[in-house]
GROMACS .gro file of C-alpha atoms in nm:
model
  313
    1MET     CA    1   3.326  -0.251   9.371
    2ILE     CA    2   3.121  -0.499   9.167
    3LYS     CA    3   3.347  -0.736   8.976
    4ASP     CA    4   3.310  -0.702   8.599
    5ALA     CA    5   3.162  -0.995   8.408
    6LEU     CA    6   3.391  -1.251   8.249
    7TYR     CA    7   3.373  -1.304   7.874
    8TYR     CA    8   3.496  -1.633   7.732
    9SER     CA    9   3.659  -1.715   7.401
   10LYS     CA   10   3.482  -1.897   7.117
   11ILE     CA   11   3.556  -2.147   6.843
   12LEU     CA   12   3.393  -2.135   6.502
   13LEU     CA   13   3.374  -2.508   6.431
   14PHE     CA   14   3.234  -2.457   6.082
   15GLY     CA   15   3.172  -2.165   5.848
   16GLU     CA   16   3.498  -1.966   5.845
   17TYR     CA   17   3.474  -1.728   5.546
   18GLY     CA   18   3.168  -1.921   5.426
   19ILE     CA   19   2.928  -1.726   5.647
   20ILE     CA   20   3.028  -1.412   5.456
   21GLN     CA   21   2.891  -1.590   5.146
   22ASP     CA   22   2.580  -1.727   5.323
   23SER     CA   23   2.706  -2.076   5.410
   24MET     CA   24   2.598  -2.219   5.743
   25GLY     CA   25   2.813  -2.169   6.050
   26LEU     CA   26   2.842  -2.327   6.394
   27SER     CA   27   3.017  -2.145   6.676
   28VAL     CA   28   3.064  -2.266   7.032
   29PRO     CA   29   3.193  -2.107   7.355
   30PHE     CA   30   3.543  -2.210   7.464
   31ASP     CA   31   3.605  -2.145   7.833
   32ASP     CA   32   3.981  -2.213   7.835
   33PHE     CA   33   4.040  -1.842   7.771
   34LYS     CA   34   3.860  -1.541   7.913
   35GLY     CA   35   3.880  -1.169   7.975
   36ASN     CA   36   3.724  -0.891   8.183
   37PHE     CA   37   3.766  -0.523   8.265
   38LEU     CA   38   3.988  -0.436   8.562
   39PHE     CA   39   4.088  -0.117   8.735
   40GLU     CA   40   4.328  -0.255   8.993
   41THR     CA   41   4.674  -0.340   8.863
   42LYS     CA   42   4.793  -0.699   8.826
   43GLY     CA   43   5.157  -0.594   8.818
   44ASP     CA   44   5.215  -0.580   8.442
   45ALA     CA   45   5.225  -0.204   8.395
   46GLN     CA   46   5.336  -0.223   8.032
   47PHE     CA   47   5.046  -0.448   7.924
   48GLU     CA   48   4.792  -0.254   8.128
   49ALA     CA   49   4.900   0.078   7.972
   50TYR     CA   50   4.894  -0.080   7.624
   51SER     CA   51   4.544  -0.225   7.676
   52ASN     CA   52   4.416   0.106   7.812
   53GLY     CA   53   4.564   0.290   7.511
   54GLU     CA   54   4.407   0.047   7.262
   55LEU     CA   55   4.068   0.085   7.430
   56LYS     CA   56   4.100   0.464   7.397
   57LYS     CA   57   4.152   0.421   7.020
   58PHE     CA   58   3.846   0.197   7.006
   59LEU     CA   59   3.647   0.458   7.202
   60HIS     CA   60   3.726   0.717   6.932
   61TYR     CA   61   3.598   0.478   6.666
   62LEU     CA   62   3.278   0.413   6.860
   63LYS     CA   63   3.227   0.789   6.903
   64ASP     CA   64   3.266   0.834   6.526
   65ILE     CA   65   3.021   0.563   6.417
   66SER     CA   66   2.777   0.666   6.689
   67SER     CA   67   2.778   1.033   6.580
   68GLN     CA   68   2.732   0.926   6.215
   69GLY     CA   69   2.430   0.710   6.302
   70GLU     CA   70   2.617   0.389   6.208
   71LEU     CA   71   2.576   0.219   6.546
   72SER     CA   72   2.250   0.032   6.611
   73CYS     CA   73   2.267   0.059   6.989
   74SER     CA   74   2.324   0.339   7.239
   75LEU     CA   75   2.643   0.314   7.443
   76ASP     CA   76   2.731   0.528   7.743
   77LEU     CA   77   3.057   0.648   7.590
   78VAL     CA   78   3.094   0.924   7.851
   79GLU     CA   79   3.111   0.661   8.125
   80PHE     CA   80   3.345   0.447   7.911
   81GLU     CA   81   3.581   0.744   7.866
   82ARG     CA   82   3.567   0.823   8.239
   83ASP     CA   83   3.661   0.463   8.325
   84LEU     CA   84   3.952   0.470   8.079
   85LYS     CA   85   4.081   0.789   8.240
   86GLU     CA   86   4.070   0.598   8.571
   87GLY     CA   87   4.309   0.343   8.415
   88MET     CA   88   4.067   0.065   8.321
   89PHE     CA   89   4.211  -0.208   8.098
   90PHE     CA   90   4.093  -0.539   7.954
   91ASP     CA   91   4.265  -0.826   8.135
   92SER     CA   92   4.255  -1.119   7.892
   93SER     CA   93   4.406  -1.465   7.854
   94ILE     CA   94   4.255  -1.493   7.503
   95PRO     CA   95   4.549  -1.499   7.259
   96SER     CA   96   4.527  -1.232   6.989
   97GLY     CA   97   4.536  -1.351   6.627
   98PHE     CA   98   4.458  -1.714   6.715
   99GLY     CA   99   4.100  -1.730   6.587
  100VAL     CA  100   3.936  -1.772   6.926
  101GLY     CA  101   3.768  -1.434   6.968
  102SER     CA  102   4.010  -1.193   7.136
  103SER     CA  103   3.845  -0.888   6.977
  104GLY     CA  104   3.502  -1.049   7.014
  105ALA     CA  105   3.540  -1.064   7.390
  106ILE     CA  106   3.635  -0.695   7.408
  107VAL     CA  107   3.331  -0.595   7.200
  108ALA     CA  108   3.102  -0.815   7.412
  109ALA     CA  109   3.245  -0.670   7.733
  110ILE     CA  110   3.197  -0.309   7.618
  111TYR     CA  111   2.839  -0.381   7.517
  112GLY     CA  112   2.772  -0.566   7.843
  113LYS     CA  113   2.908  -0.281   8.055
  114TYR     CA  114   2.804   0.032   7.862
  115ALA     CA  115   2.500  -0.048   7.644
  116ILE     CA  116   2.188   0.150   7.732
  117ASP     CA  117   1.870  -0.064   7.719
  118LYS     CA  118   2.087  -0.363   7.633
  119ILE     CA  119   1.958  -0.702   7.529
  120GLU     CA  120   2.028  -0.925   7.827
  121MET     CA  121   2.211  -1.257   7.808
  122SER     CA  122   1.957  -1.540   7.827
  123LYS     CA  123   1.932  -1.904   7.729
  124GLN     CA  124   1.577  -1.827   7.602
  125ILE     CA  125   1.684  -1.533   7.384
  126SER     CA  126   1.466  -1.476   7.075
  127ASN     CA  127   1.588  -1.502   6.718
  128ASP     CA  128   1.514  -1.131   6.660
  129ASP     CA  129   1.724  -1.031   6.961
  130ILE     CA  130   2.010  -1.253   6.842
  131LEU     CA  131   2.002  -1.090   6.496
  132SER     CA  132   1.986  -0.744   6.654
  133LEU     CA  133   2.289  -0.819   6.872
  134LYS     CA  134   2.478  -0.969   6.576
  135LYS     CA  135   2.418  -0.653   6.372
  136THR     CA  136   2.536  -0.425   6.653
  137PHE     CA  137   2.841  -0.639   6.724
  138GLY     CA  138   2.932  -0.645   6.353
  139GLU     CA  139   2.929  -0.265   6.347
  140MET     CA  140   3.149  -0.248   6.656
  141GLU     CA  141   3.394  -0.524   6.563
  142SER     CA  142   3.451  -0.382   6.213
  143TYR     CA  143   3.706  -0.159   6.387
  144PHE     CA  144   3.933  -0.460   6.428
  145HIS     CA  145   3.881  -0.648   6.099
  146GLY     CA  146   3.751  -0.403   5.840
  147LYS     CA  147   3.438  -0.618   5.800
  148SER     CA  148   3.281  -0.834   6.069
  149SER     CA  149   2.983  -1.068   6.078
  150GLY     CA  150   2.940  -0.989   6.449
  151LEU     CA  151   2.938  -1.359   6.525
  152ASP     CA  152   3.245  -1.373   6.751
  153PRO     CA  153   3.121  -1.108   6.996
  154LEU     CA  154   2.776  -1.270   6.985
  155ILE     CA  155   2.917  -1.602   7.111
  156CYS     CA  156   3.140  -1.428   7.366
  157TYR     CA  157   2.838  -1.232   7.495
  158LEU     CA  158   2.574  -1.507   7.504
  159ASN     CA  159   2.816  -1.793   7.589
  160ILE     CA  160   2.592  -2.050   7.415
  161PRO     CA  161   2.638  -2.250   7.091
  162ILE     CA  162   2.496  -2.064   6.791
  163LEU     CA  163   2.391  -2.208   6.455
  164ILE     CA  164   2.394  -1.971   6.159
  165LYS     CA  165   2.160  -2.105   5.891
  166SER     CA  166   2.173  -1.790   5.678
  167LYS     CA  167   2.225  -1.416   5.724
  168ASN     CA  168   1.873  -1.387   5.864
  169GLU     CA  169   1.844  -1.719   6.046
  170VAL     CA  170   2.059  -1.738   6.357
  171GLY     CA  171   1.968  -1.920   6.676
  172ALA     CA  172   2.080  -2.115   6.980
  173VAL     CA  173   2.140  -2.487   6.922
  174GLY     CA  174   2.204  -2.794   7.136
  175LEU     CA  175   2.523  -2.993   7.074
  176PRO     CA  176   2.552  -3.374   7.072
  177GLU     CA  177   2.648  -3.534   7.403
  178TYR     CA  178   3.020  -3.525   7.474
  179THR     CA  179   3.156  -3.882   7.488
  180THR     CA  180   3.488  -4.046   7.571
  181GLY     CA  181   3.537  -4.211   7.232
  182ASN     CA  182   3.860  -4.225   7.028
  183GLY     CA  183   3.735  -3.960   6.785
  184ALA     CA  184   3.815  -3.597   6.854
  185ILE     CA  185   3.798  -3.239   6.740
  186PHE     CA  186   4.122  -3.072   6.844
  187LEU     CA  187   4.314  -2.748   6.823
  188LEU     CA  188   4.666  -2.743   6.682
  189ASP     CA  189   4.878  -2.450   6.800
  190THR     CA  190   5.080  -2.315   6.505
  191GLY     CA  191   5.287  -2.101   6.740
  192MET     CA  192   5.240  -1.799   6.514
  193THR     CA  193   4.993  -1.512   6.503
  194GLY     CA  194   4.747  -1.457   6.219
  195LYS     CA  195   4.630  -1.115   6.098
  196THR     CA  196   4.257  -1.118   6.022
  197ALA     CA  197   4.199  -0.793   5.827
  198PRO     CA  198   4.432  -0.858   5.526
  199LEU     CA  199   4.310  -1.218   5.495
  200VAL     CA  200   3.944  -1.114   5.499
  201GLN     CA  201   4.030  -0.848   5.237
  202HIS     CA  202   4.204  -1.112   5.022
  203PHE     CA  203   3.896  -1.334   5.049
  204LEU     CA  204   3.660  -1.051   4.949
  205GLU     CA  205   3.880  -0.975   4.647
  206ARG     CA  206   3.869  -1.343   4.544
  207CYS     CA  207   3.489  -1.335   4.575
  208LYS     CA  208   3.484  -1.092   4.281
  209GLU     CA  209   3.602  -1.382   4.061
  210VAL     CA  210   3.321  -1.591   3.914
  211GLY     CA  211   3.523  -1.915   3.941
  212PHE     CA  212   3.596  -1.864   4.310
  213ARG     CA  213   3.232  -1.777   4.387
  214THR     CA  214   3.129  -2.099   4.212
  215ILE     CA  215   3.372  -2.301   4.428
  216MET     CA  216   3.231  -2.137   4.741
  217LYS     CA  217   2.875  -2.218   4.637
  218LYS     CA  218   2.915  -2.563   4.478
  219LYS     CA  219   3.187  -2.710   4.699
  220PHE     CA  220   3.259  -2.514   5.017
  221LYS     CA  221   2.894  -2.454   5.108
  222LYS     CA  222   2.792  -2.810   5.015
  223TYR     CA  223   3.056  -2.983   5.232
  224ASN     CA  224   3.048  -2.725   5.513
  225ASP     CA  225   2.670  -2.738   5.555
  226ALA     CA  226   2.659  -3.119   5.528
  227ALA     CA  227   2.934  -3.146   5.794
  228ILE     CA  228   2.734  -2.925   6.032
  229GLU     CA  229   2.419  -3.134   5.982
  230ALA     CA  230   2.615  -3.456   6.042
  231PHE     CA  231   2.787  -3.316   6.353
  232LEU     CA  232   2.459  -3.197   6.508
  233ASN     CA  233   2.304  -3.539   6.435
  234ASN     CA  234   2.610  -3.714   6.584
  235ASP     CA  235   2.650  -3.898   6.252
  236ILE     CA  236   3.025  -3.957   6.243
  237SER     CA  237   3.079  -4.121   5.903
  238PRO     CA  238   2.926  -3.840   5.692
  239LEU     CA  239   3.083  -3.585   5.926
  240MET     CA  240   3.434  -3.713   5.855
  241ASP     CA  241   3.364  -3.761   5.484
  242ASN     CA  242   3.249  -3.401   5.444
  243VAL     CA  243   3.526  -3.258   5.663
  244LYS     CA  244   3.780  -3.442   5.442
  245ARG     CA  245   3.630  -3.285   5.129
  246LEU     CA  246   3.617  -2.946   5.297
  247SER     CA  247   3.981  -2.979   5.404
  248GLN     CA  248   4.076  -3.041   5.039
  249VAL     CA  249   3.877  -2.739   4.919
  250LEU     CA  250   4.059  -2.523   5.175
  251LEU     CA  251   4.400  -2.658   5.073
  252ASP     CA  252   4.326  -2.597   4.705
  253ASN     CA  253   4.171  -2.251   4.736
  254PHE     CA  254   4.272  -2.091   5.068
  255LYS     CA  255   4.651  -2.129   5.061
  256PRO     CA  256   4.724  -1.773   5.186
  257MET     CA  257   4.519  -1.853   5.498
  258ILE     CA  258   4.722  -2.168   5.571
  259PRO     CA  259   5.079  -2.103   5.691
  260LYS     CA  260   5.320  -2.253   5.433
  261VAL     CA  261   5.484  -2.488   5.682
  262PHE     CA  262   5.146  -2.660   5.729
  263HIS     CA  263   5.065  -2.725   5.361
  264LYS     CA  264   5.247  -3.059   5.371
  265LEU     CA  265   5.091  -3.170   5.702
  266TRP     CA  266   4.749  -3.066   5.572
  267LYS     CA  267   4.794  -3.282   5.260
  268GLU     CA  268   4.933  -3.577   5.459
  269GLY     CA  269   4.624  -3.578   5.680
  270ILE     CA  270   4.393  -3.602   5.380
  271GLU     CA  271   4.601  -3.873   5.210
  272SER     CA  272   4.649  -4.089   5.521
  273ASN     CA  273   4.297  -4.031   5.664
  274ALA     CA  274   4.466  -4.002   6.006
  275TYR     CA  275   4.327  -3.651   6.057
  276TYR     CA  276   4.176  -3.364   5.859
  277LEU     CA  277   4.268  -3.001   5.917
  278LYS     CA  278   4.059  -2.690   5.865
  279LEU     CA  279   4.081  -2.321   5.945
  280CYS     CA  280   3.995  -2.192   6.289
  281GLY     CA  281   3.878  -1.837   6.228
  282SER     CA  282   4.052  -1.643   5.953
  283GLY     CA  283   4.374  -1.849   5.959
  284GLY     CA  284   4.722  -1.723   5.878
  285GLY     CA  285   4.848  -1.865   6.208
  286GLY     CA  286   4.697  -1.908   6.553
  287PHE     CA  287   4.506  -2.232   6.595
  288ILE     CA  288   4.414  -2.483   6.326
  289LEU     CA  289   4.115  -2.712   6.383
  290GLY     CA  290   4.163  -3.085   6.345
  291PHE     CA  291   3.918  -3.374   6.314
  292THR     CA  292   4.015  -3.739   6.366
  293GLU     CA  293   3.854  -4.073   6.440
  294ASP     CA  294   4.167  -4.178   6.631
  295PHE     CA  295   4.317  -3.904   6.848
  296GLU     CA  296   4.625  -4.107   6.947
  297LYS     CA  297   4.705  -4.175   6.582
  298ALA     CA  298   4.669  -3.804   6.502
  299GLN     CA  299   4.893  -3.716   6.798
  300ALA     CA  300   5.160  -3.955   6.671
  301LYS     CA  301   5.148  -3.800   6.322
  302LEU     CA  302   5.146  -3.442   6.454
  303GLY     CA  303   5.394  -3.504   6.734
  304ASP     CA  304   5.586  -3.179   6.677
  305TYR     CA  305   5.282  -2.971   6.770
  306GLU     CA  306   5.073  -2.920   7.079
  307LEU     CA  307   4.722  -3.058   7.029
  308LYS     CA  308   4.431  -2.972   7.256
  309ARG     CA  309   4.129  -3.200   7.248
  310ILE     CA  310   3.811  -2.990   7.261
  311TYR     CA  311   3.544  -3.248   7.177
  312SER     CA  312   3.527  -3.628   7.180
  313PHE     CA  313   3.304  -3.865   6.986
   0.00000   0.00000   0.00000
């Protein structure tokens, strides 16, 4: 039997929530976690039965949106159903509710295995194909979150860094060279799970308020987009300056997305300039992203938590 393809996790470095409001976004593959379809048991009967059952629920959703003409691609759902009856499950090390693409990998894997006339993974993929995939993946992933940009499955499927300039401008991008400097982007493990759907719903409700929309446009978008530009240009000083401002905007306006126990640590980072924290995905738990010019100093300040360095500068 041909081994099913592996799908890796992702990290949205910039643009959480903002991409819903047309801010820029930058998402990168993260190969520490991965998942793939399996038929043969790995010995955890309870998990395998649970995964198989969840995929069956997802199949029903895909059948519904497909029959209603709300799915932009054709999927071989008969084959998918047959495989599920054979006991297929999704074997994944990607933690659920941690903002690193657990549902994205499932969507990407289903598309990769069952799409008819699928758009193939390629480093030379066109902008139109990327937008087409993003649309399809958004339709599929809405099952998990209520509303999805389709970005997470896109990264999990293509496994290349993607820059989102606007809703209609999405493309592959090169990242600055990884160095061994003292500066770092890191993940902080909160040790708790976040729930995406209610947080996205809360954000969409807030977007109905004129004042909040103004903050998103005048502050969030400004600092977020400037931080992306600085990061891609390997320009550290403006990167850190804009991440600091962005961190403050998040603390002031996204408190429900930041677990209460981290409000103080978040504020201390901004005030001490030892590190700056920002959301990784929808927040509410899972991982928090950190930026620092001195990783050892940040480690000392955040000693109670496990930090994972993901990028050095």
